[in-house]
Backbone as numpy.savetxt, mean C-alpha at the origin, in Angstrom:
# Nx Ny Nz CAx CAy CAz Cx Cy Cz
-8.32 -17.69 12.76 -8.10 -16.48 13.55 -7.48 -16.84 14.88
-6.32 -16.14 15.09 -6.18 -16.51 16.63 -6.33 -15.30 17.69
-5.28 -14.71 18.63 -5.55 -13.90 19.88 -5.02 -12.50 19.37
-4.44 -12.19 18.26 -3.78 -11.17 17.70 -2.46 -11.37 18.34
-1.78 -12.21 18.89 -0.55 -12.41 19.51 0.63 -12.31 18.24
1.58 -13.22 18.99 2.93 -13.61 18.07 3.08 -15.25 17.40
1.96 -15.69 17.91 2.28 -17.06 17.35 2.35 -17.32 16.04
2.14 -16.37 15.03 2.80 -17.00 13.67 4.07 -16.98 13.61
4.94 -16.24 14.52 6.45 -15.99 14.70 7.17 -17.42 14.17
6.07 -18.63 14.72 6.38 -20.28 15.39 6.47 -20.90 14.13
5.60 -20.33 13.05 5.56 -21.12 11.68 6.41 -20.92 10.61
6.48 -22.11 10.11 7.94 -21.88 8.94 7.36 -21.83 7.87
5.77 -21.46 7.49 4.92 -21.13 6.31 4.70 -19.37 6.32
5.02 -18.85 7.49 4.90 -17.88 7.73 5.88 -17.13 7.40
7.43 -17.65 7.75 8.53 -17.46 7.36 8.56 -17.49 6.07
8.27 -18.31 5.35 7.94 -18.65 3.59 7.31 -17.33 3.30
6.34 -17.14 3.65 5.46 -16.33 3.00 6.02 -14.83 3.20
6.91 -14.72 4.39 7.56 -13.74 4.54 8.64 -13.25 3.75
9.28 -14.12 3.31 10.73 -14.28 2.54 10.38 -13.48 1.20
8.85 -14.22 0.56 8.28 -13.70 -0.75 8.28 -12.50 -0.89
7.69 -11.91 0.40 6.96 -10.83 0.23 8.23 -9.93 0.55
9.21 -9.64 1.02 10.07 -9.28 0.86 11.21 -9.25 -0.45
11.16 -9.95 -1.32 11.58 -10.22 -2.51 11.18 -8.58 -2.95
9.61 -9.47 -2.87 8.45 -8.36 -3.86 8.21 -6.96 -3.69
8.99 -6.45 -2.01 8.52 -5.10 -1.32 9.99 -4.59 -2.21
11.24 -5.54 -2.58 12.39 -5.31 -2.57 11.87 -3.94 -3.81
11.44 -4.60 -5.01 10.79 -4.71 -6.02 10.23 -3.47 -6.58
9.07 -3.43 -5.51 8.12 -2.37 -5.17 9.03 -1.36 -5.11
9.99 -1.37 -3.81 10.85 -0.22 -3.86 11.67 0.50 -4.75
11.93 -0.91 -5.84 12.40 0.15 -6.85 11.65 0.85 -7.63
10.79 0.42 -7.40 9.38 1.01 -8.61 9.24 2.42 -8.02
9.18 2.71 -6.90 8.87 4.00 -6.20 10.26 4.78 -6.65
11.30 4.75 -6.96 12.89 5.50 -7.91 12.52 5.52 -9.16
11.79 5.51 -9.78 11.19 5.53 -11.12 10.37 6.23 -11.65
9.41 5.84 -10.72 7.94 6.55 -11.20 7.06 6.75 -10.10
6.11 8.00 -10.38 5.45 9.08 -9.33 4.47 7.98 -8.13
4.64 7.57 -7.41 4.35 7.06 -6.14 2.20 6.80 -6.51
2.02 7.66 -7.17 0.75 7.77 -7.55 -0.20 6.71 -8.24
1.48 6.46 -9.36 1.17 5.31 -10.67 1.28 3.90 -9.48
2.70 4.12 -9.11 3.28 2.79 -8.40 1.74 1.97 -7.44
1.42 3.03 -6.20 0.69 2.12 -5.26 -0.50 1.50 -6.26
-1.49 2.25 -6.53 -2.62 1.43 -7.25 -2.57 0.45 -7.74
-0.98 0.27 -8.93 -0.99 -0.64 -9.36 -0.91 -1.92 -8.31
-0.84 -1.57 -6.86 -0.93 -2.98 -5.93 -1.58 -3.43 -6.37
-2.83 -3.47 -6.51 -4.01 -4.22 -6.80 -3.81 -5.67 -7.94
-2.69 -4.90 -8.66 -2.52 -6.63 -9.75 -1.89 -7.42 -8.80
-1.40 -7.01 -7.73 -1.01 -8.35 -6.20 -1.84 -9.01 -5.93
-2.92 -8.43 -5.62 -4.22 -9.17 -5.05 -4.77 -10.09 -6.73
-4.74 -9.96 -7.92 -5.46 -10.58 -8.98 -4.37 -11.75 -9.13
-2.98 -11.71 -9.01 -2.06 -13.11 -9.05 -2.58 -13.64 -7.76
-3.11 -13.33 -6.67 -2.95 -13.99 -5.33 -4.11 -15.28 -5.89
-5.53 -14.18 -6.13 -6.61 -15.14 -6.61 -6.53 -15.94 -7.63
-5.26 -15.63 -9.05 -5.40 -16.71 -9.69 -4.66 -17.85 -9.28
-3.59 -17.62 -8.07 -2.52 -18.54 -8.08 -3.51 -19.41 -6.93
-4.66 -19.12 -6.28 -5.20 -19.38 -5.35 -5.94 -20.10 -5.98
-6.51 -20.06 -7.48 -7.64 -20.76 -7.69 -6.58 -21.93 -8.23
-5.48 -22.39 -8.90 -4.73 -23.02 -9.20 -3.75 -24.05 -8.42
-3.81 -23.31 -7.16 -2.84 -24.06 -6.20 -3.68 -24.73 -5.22
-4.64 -24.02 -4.75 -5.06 -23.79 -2.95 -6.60 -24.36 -3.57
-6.77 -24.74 -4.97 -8.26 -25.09 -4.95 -9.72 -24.07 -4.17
-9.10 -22.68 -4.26 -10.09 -21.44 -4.04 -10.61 -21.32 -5.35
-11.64 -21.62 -5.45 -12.22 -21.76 -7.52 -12.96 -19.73 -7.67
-12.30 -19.77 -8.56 -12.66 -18.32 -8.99 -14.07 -18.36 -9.85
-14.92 -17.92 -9.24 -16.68 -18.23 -10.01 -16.13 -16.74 -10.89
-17.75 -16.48 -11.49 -17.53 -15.06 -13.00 -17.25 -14.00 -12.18
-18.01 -13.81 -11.01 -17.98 -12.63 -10.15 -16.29 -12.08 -9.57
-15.66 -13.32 -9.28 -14.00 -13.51 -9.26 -13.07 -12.54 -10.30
-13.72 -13.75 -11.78 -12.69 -13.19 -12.97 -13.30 -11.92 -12.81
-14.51 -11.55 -13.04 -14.77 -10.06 -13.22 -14.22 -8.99 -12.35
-13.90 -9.38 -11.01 -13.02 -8.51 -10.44 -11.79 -7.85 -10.67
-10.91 -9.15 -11.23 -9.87 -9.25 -12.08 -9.98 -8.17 -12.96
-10.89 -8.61 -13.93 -10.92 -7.50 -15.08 -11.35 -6.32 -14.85
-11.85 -5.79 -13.75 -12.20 -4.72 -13.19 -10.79 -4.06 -12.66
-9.94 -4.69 -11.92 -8.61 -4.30 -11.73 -7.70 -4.04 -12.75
-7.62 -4.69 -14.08 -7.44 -4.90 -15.20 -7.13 -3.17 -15.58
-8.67 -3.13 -16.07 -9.35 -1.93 -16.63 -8.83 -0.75 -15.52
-8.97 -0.60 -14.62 -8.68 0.44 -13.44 -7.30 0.53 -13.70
-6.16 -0.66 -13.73 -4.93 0.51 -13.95 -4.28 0.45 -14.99
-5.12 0.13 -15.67 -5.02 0.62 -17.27 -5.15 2.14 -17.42
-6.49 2.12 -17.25 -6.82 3.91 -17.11 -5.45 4.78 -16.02
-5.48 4.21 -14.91 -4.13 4.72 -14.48 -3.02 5.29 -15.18
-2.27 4.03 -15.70 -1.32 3.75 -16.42 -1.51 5.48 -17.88
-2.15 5.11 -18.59 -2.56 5.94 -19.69 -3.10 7.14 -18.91
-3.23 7.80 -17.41 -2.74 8.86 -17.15 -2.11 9.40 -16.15
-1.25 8.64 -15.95 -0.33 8.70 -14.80 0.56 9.83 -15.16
1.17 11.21 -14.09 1.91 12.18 -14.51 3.00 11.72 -14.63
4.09 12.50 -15.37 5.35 12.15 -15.77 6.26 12.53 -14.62
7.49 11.50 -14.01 8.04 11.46 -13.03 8.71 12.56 -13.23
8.89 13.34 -11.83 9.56 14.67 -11.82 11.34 14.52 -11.91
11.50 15.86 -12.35 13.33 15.55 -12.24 13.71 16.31 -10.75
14.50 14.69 -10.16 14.78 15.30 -9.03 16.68 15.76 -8.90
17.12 16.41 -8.32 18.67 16.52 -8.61 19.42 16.02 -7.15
18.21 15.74 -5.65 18.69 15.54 -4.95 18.37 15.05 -3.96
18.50 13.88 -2.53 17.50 13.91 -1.78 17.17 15.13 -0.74
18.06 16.73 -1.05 17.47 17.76 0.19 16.45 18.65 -0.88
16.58 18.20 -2.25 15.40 18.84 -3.03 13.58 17.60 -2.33
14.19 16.97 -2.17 12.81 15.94 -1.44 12.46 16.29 -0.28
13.22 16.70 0.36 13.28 17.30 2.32 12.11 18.62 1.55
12.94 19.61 0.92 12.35 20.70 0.96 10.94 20.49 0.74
10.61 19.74 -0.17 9.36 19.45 -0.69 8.39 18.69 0.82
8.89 17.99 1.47 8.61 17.64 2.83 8.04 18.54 4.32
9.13 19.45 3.77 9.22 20.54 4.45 7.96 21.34 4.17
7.08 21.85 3.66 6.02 22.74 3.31 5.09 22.61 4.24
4.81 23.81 4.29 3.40 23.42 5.51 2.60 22.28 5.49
1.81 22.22 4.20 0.75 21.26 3.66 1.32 20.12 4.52
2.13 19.38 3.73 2.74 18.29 3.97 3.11 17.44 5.33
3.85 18.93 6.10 4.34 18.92 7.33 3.13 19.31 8.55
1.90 19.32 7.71 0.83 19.15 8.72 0.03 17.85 8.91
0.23 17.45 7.33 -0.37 15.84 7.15 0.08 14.88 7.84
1.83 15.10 7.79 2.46 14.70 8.65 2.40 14.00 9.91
2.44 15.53 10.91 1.96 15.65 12.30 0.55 14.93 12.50
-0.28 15.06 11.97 -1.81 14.35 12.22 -1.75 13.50 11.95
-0.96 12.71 10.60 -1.04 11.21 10.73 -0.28 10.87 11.81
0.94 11.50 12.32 1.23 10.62 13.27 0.71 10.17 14.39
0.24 11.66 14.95 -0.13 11.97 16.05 -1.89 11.01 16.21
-2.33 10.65 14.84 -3.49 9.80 15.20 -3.44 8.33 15.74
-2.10 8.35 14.50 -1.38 6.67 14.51 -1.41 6.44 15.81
-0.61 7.16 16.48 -0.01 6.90 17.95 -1.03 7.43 18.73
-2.56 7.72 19.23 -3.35 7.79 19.37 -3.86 6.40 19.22
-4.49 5.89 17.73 -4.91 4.48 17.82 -4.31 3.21 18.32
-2.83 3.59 18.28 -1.93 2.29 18.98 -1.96 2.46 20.67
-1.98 3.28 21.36 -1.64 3.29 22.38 -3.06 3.40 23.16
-4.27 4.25 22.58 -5.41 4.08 23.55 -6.80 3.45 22.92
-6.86 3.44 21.56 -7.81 2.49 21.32 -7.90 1.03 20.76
-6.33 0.63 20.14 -5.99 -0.74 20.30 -6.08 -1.61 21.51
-5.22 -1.12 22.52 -5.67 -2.27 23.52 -6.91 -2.54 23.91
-8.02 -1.93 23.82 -9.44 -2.21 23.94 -10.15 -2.96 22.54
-10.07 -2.02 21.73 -11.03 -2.42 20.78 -10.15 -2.97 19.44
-8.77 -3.48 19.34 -7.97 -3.82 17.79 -8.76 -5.08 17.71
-8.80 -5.80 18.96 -9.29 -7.51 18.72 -10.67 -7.70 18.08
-11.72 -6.38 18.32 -12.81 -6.55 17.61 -13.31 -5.69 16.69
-12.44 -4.14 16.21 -12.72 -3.70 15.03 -11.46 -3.15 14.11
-12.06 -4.12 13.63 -10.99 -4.16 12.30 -9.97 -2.82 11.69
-11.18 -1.81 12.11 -10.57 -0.60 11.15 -9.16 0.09 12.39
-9.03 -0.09 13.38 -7.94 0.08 14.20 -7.08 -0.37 13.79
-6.40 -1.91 13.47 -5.04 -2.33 13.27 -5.00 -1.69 11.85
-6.11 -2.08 11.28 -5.58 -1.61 9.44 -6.08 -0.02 8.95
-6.05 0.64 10.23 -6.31 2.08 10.10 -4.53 2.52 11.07
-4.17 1.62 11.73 -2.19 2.39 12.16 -1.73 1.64 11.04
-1.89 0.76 10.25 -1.21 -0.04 9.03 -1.14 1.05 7.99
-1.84 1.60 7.76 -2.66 2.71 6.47 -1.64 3.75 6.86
-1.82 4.68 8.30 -1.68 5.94 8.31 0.07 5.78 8.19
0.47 4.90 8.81 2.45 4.68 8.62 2.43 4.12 7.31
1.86 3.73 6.57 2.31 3.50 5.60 2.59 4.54 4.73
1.71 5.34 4.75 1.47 6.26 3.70 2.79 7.11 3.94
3.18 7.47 5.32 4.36 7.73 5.68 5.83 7.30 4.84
5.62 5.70 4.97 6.68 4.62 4.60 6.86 5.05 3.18
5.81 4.87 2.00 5.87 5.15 0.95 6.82 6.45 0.31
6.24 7.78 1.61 7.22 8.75 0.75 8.65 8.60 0.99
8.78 8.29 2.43 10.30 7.76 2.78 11.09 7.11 1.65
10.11 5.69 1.27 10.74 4.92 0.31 10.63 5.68 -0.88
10.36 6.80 -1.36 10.36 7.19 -2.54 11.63 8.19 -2.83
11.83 8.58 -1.48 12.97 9.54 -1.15 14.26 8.69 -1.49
14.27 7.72 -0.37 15.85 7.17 -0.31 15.79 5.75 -1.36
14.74 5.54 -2.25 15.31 5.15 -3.58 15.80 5.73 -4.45
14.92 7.42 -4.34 15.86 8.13 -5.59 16.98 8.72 -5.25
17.57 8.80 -4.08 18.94 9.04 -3.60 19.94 7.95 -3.98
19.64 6.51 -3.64 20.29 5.40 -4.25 20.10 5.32 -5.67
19.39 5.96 -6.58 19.37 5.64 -7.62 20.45 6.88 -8.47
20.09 7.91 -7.58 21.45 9.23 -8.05 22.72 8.91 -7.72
22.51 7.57 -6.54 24.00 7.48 -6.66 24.92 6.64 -7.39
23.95 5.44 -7.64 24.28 4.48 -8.68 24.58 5.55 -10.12
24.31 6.92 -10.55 24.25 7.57 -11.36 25.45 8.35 -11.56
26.19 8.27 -10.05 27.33 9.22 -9.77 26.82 10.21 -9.62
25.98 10.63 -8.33 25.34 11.97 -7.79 25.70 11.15 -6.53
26.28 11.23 -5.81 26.59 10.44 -4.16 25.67 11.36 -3.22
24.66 10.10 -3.15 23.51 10.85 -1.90 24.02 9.97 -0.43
24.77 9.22 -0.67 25.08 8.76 0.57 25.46 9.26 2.03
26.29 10.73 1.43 27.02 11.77 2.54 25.74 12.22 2.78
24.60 12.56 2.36 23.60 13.41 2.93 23.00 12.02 4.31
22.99 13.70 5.53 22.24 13.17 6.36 20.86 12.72 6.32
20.24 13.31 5.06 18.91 13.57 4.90 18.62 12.03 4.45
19.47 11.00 3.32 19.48 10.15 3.15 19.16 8.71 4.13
19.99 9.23 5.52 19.62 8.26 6.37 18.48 8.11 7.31
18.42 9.49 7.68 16.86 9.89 7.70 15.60 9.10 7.31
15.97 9.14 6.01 14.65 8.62 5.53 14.65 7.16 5.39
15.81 6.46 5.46 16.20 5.47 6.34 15.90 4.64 7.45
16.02 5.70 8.53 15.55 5.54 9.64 13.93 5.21 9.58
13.09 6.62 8.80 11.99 6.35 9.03 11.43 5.06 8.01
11.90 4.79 7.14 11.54 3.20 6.17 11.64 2.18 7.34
12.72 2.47 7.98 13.01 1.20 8.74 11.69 0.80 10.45
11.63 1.97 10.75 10.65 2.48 11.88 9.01 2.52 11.00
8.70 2.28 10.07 7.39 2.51 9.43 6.86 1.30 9.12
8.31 0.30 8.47 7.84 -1.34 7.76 7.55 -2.13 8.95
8.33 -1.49 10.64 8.32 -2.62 11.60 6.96 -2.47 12.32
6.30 -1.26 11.71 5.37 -0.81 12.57 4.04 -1.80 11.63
4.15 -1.17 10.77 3.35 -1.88 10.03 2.99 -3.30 9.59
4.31 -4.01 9.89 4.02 -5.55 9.50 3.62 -6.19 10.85
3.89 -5.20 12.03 3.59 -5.91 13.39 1.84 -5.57 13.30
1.17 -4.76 13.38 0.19 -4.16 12.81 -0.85 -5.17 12.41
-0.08 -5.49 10.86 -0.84 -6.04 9.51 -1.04 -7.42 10.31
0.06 -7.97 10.26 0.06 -9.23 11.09 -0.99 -9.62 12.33
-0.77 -8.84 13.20 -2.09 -9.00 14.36 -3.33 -8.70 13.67
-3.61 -8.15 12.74 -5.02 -7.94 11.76 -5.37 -9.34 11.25
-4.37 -10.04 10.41 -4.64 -11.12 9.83 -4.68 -12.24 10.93
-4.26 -12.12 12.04 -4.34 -13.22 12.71 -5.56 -13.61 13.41
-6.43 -12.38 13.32 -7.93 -12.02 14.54 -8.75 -12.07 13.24
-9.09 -11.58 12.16 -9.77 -11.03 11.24 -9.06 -11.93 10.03
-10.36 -11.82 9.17 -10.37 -12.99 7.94 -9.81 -12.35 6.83
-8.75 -13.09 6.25 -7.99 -12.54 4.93 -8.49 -12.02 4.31
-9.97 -12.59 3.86 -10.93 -11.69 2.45 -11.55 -10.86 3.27
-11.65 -10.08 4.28 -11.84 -9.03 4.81 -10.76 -7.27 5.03
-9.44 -8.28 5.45 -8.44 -7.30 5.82 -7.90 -6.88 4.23
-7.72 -7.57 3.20 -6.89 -7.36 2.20 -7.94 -6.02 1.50
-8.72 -6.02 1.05 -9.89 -5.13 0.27 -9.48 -4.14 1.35
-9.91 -4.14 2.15 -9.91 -2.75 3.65 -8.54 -2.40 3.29
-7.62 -3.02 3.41 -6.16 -2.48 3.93 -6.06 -1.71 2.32
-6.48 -2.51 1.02 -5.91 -1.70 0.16 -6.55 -0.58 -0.13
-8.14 -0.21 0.10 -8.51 0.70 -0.07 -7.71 1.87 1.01
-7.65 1.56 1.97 -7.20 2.57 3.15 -6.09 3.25 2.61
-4.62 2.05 2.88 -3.66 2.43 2.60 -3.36 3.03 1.27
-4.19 2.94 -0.12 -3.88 3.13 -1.16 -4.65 5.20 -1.22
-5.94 4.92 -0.70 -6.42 6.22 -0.62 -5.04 7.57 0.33
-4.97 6.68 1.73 -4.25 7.79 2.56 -2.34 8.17 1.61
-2.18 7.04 0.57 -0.97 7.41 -0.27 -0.40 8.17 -1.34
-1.80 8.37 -1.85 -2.38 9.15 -2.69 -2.63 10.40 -2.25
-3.25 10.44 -1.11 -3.36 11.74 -0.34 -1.81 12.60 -0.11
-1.08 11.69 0.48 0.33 12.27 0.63 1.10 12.81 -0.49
1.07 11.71 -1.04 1.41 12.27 -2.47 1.18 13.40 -3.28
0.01 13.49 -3.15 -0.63 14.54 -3.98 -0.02 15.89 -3.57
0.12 15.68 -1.54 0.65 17.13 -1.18 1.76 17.35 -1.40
2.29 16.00 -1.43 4.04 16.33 -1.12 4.46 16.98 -2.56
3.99 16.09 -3.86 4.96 16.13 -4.81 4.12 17.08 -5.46
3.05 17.20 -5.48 1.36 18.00 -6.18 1.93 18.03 -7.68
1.73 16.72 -7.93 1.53 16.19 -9.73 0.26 16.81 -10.25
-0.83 16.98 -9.57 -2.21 17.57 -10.21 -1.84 18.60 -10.79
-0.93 19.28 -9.93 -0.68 20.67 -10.69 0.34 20.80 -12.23
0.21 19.37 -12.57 1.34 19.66 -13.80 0.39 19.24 -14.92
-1.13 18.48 -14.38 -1.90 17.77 -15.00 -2.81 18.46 -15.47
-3.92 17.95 -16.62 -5.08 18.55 -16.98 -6.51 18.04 -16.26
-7.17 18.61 -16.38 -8.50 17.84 -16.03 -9.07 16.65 -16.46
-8.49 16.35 -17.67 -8.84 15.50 -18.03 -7.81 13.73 -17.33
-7.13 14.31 -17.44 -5.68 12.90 -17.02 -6.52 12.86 -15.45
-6.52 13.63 -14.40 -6.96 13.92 -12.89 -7.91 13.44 -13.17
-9.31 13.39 -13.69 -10.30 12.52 -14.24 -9.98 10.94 -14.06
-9.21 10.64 -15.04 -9.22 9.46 -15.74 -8.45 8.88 -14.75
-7.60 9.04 -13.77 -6.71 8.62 -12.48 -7.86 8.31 -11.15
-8.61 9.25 -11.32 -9.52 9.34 -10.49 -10.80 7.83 -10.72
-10.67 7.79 -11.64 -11.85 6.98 -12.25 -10.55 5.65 -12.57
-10.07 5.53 -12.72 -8.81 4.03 -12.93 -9.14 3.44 -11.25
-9.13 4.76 -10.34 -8.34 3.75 -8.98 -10.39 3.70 -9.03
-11.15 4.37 -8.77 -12.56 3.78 -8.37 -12.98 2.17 -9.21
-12.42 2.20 -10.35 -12.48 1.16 -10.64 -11.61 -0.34 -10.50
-10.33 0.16 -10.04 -9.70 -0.58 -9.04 -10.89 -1.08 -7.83
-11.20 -0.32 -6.98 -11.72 -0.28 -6.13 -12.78 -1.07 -5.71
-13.73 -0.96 -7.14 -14.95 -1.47 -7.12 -14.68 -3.54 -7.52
-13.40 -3.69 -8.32 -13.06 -5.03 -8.69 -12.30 -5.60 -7.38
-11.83 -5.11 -6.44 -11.08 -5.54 -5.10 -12.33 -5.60 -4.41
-13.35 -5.10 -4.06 -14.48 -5.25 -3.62 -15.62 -6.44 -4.37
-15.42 -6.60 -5.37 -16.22 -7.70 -6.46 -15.46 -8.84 -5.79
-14.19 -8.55 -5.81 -13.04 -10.07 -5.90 -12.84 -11.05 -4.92
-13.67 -10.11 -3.63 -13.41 -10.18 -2.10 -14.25 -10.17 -1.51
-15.52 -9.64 -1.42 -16.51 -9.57 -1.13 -17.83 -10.92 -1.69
-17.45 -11.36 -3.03 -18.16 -12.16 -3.34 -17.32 -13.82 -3.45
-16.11 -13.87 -2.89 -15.24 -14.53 -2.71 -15.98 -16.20 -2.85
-17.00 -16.29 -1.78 -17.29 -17.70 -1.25 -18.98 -17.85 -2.47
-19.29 -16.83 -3.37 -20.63 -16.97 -3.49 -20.62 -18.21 -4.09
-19.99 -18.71 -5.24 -19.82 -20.17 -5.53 -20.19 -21.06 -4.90
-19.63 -21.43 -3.42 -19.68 -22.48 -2.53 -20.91 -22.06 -1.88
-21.64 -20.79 -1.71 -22.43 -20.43 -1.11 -23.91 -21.40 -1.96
-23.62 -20.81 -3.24 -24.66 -21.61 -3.91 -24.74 -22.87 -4.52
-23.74 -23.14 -4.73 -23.71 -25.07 -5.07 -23.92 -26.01 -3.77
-23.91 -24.74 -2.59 -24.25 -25.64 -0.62 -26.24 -25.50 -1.06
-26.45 -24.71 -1.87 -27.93 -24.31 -1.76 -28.38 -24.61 -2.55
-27.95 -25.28 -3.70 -28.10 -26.53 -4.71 -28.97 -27.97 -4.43
């Protein structure tokens, strides 16, 4: 842990690790031009199950049963997802996405996430980010959830245009642009000062429950897939991510019990 400063700026492991994860956001982003933002985030969670196996393989972090079982708890969770995830909508444009933006609902969620975001960055970070956690990875969460619809917008504009639908002339396109670009800088500056004060197997479980709940939330208003769904699929989505939930919490939470008990051996 260090001061929440900039000094990982200094490391060229940091840079590494940066390079990856950019590959992978590349990635992500296309996944959000595809399919309903709903299916896409949860499935984060198989990020975190390669991290721990590549961790128990590389980095000598030994995965005890409580580990794999997390795994398979993530497993099972977006499985159930997957098997009821709604069917991606047909969009014809990115000002058919504005409009949908545009609705009260939405355009109130909006305003309050921002207006909290920028609330927690400006008067209760400088006091309290260095000692509670839920500040940096509570402005990480609320812009993200932001970031996500952005990125869901101006992938499927690039993807209509690769189609020969040219979303490029739309202003609305850069827009959402702008805000991808203003949301990722906010957030990795954010995430970063979290991980630097606060312990990895702490921030990762937190950040994904947060950010994955407040994305879902957006979602739901912006695009309102429930309403195309039955009770039963809304069920089974509902019950995929709790069980996500509960294996990111198994995976992370019981992280060290191994070493805990072979020290008490």
């Amino acid at each position: 842990a260090g001061s929440g400063g900039y000094g990982y700026l200094r490391q060229p492991m940091w840079w590494a690790g940066m390079l990856t994860m950019i590959v992978g956001e590349v990635a992500n982003f296309a996944a959000y031009a595809f399919a309903p933002a709903v299916l896409v985030t949860p499935l984060g969670a198989l990020s975190i199950i390669v991290s721990a196996v590549l961790a128990h393989h590389l980095l000598a972090e030994k995965l005890h049963a409580f580990g794999w079982l997390g795994c398979l708890l993530c497993i099972v969770g977006s499985v159930e997802i997957v098997l009821n995830a709604p069917e991606e909508k047909e969009i014809t444009g990115v000002k058919q996405l504005f409009a949908m933006a545009a609705r009260p609902g939405f355009v109130a969620y909006a305003g309050a996430t921002v207006g909290f975001a920028a609330y927690l960055a400006t008067r209760v970070y400088p006091t309290h980010g260095s000692s509670n956690i839920l500040v940096p990875i509570g402005i990480c969460s609320l812009v993200g959830s932001l970031s996500v619809m952005s990125c869901k917008a101006l992938g499927t504009a690039l993807k209509l245009t690769f189609q020969g639908r040219n979303q490029l002339l739309e202003a609305e396109t850069w827009m959402c642009a702008a805000v991808v670009g203003a949301c990722v800088v906010t957030q990795m500056n954010y995430l970063n000062k979290a991980l630097d004060v606060f312990n990895t197997a702490v921030v990762t479980p937190i950040y994904y429950v947060m950010f994955t709940t407040l994305t879902l939330t957006a979602s739901s208003i912006m695009f309102r897939d429930y309403l195309d769904q039955g009770a039963r699929e809304v069920a089974g989505q509902i019950c995929g991510f709790v069980t996500i939930l509960a294996g990111v919490f198994t995976l992370h939470v019981t992280k060290d019990h191994g070493e805990g008990t072979g020290a008490g051996g």
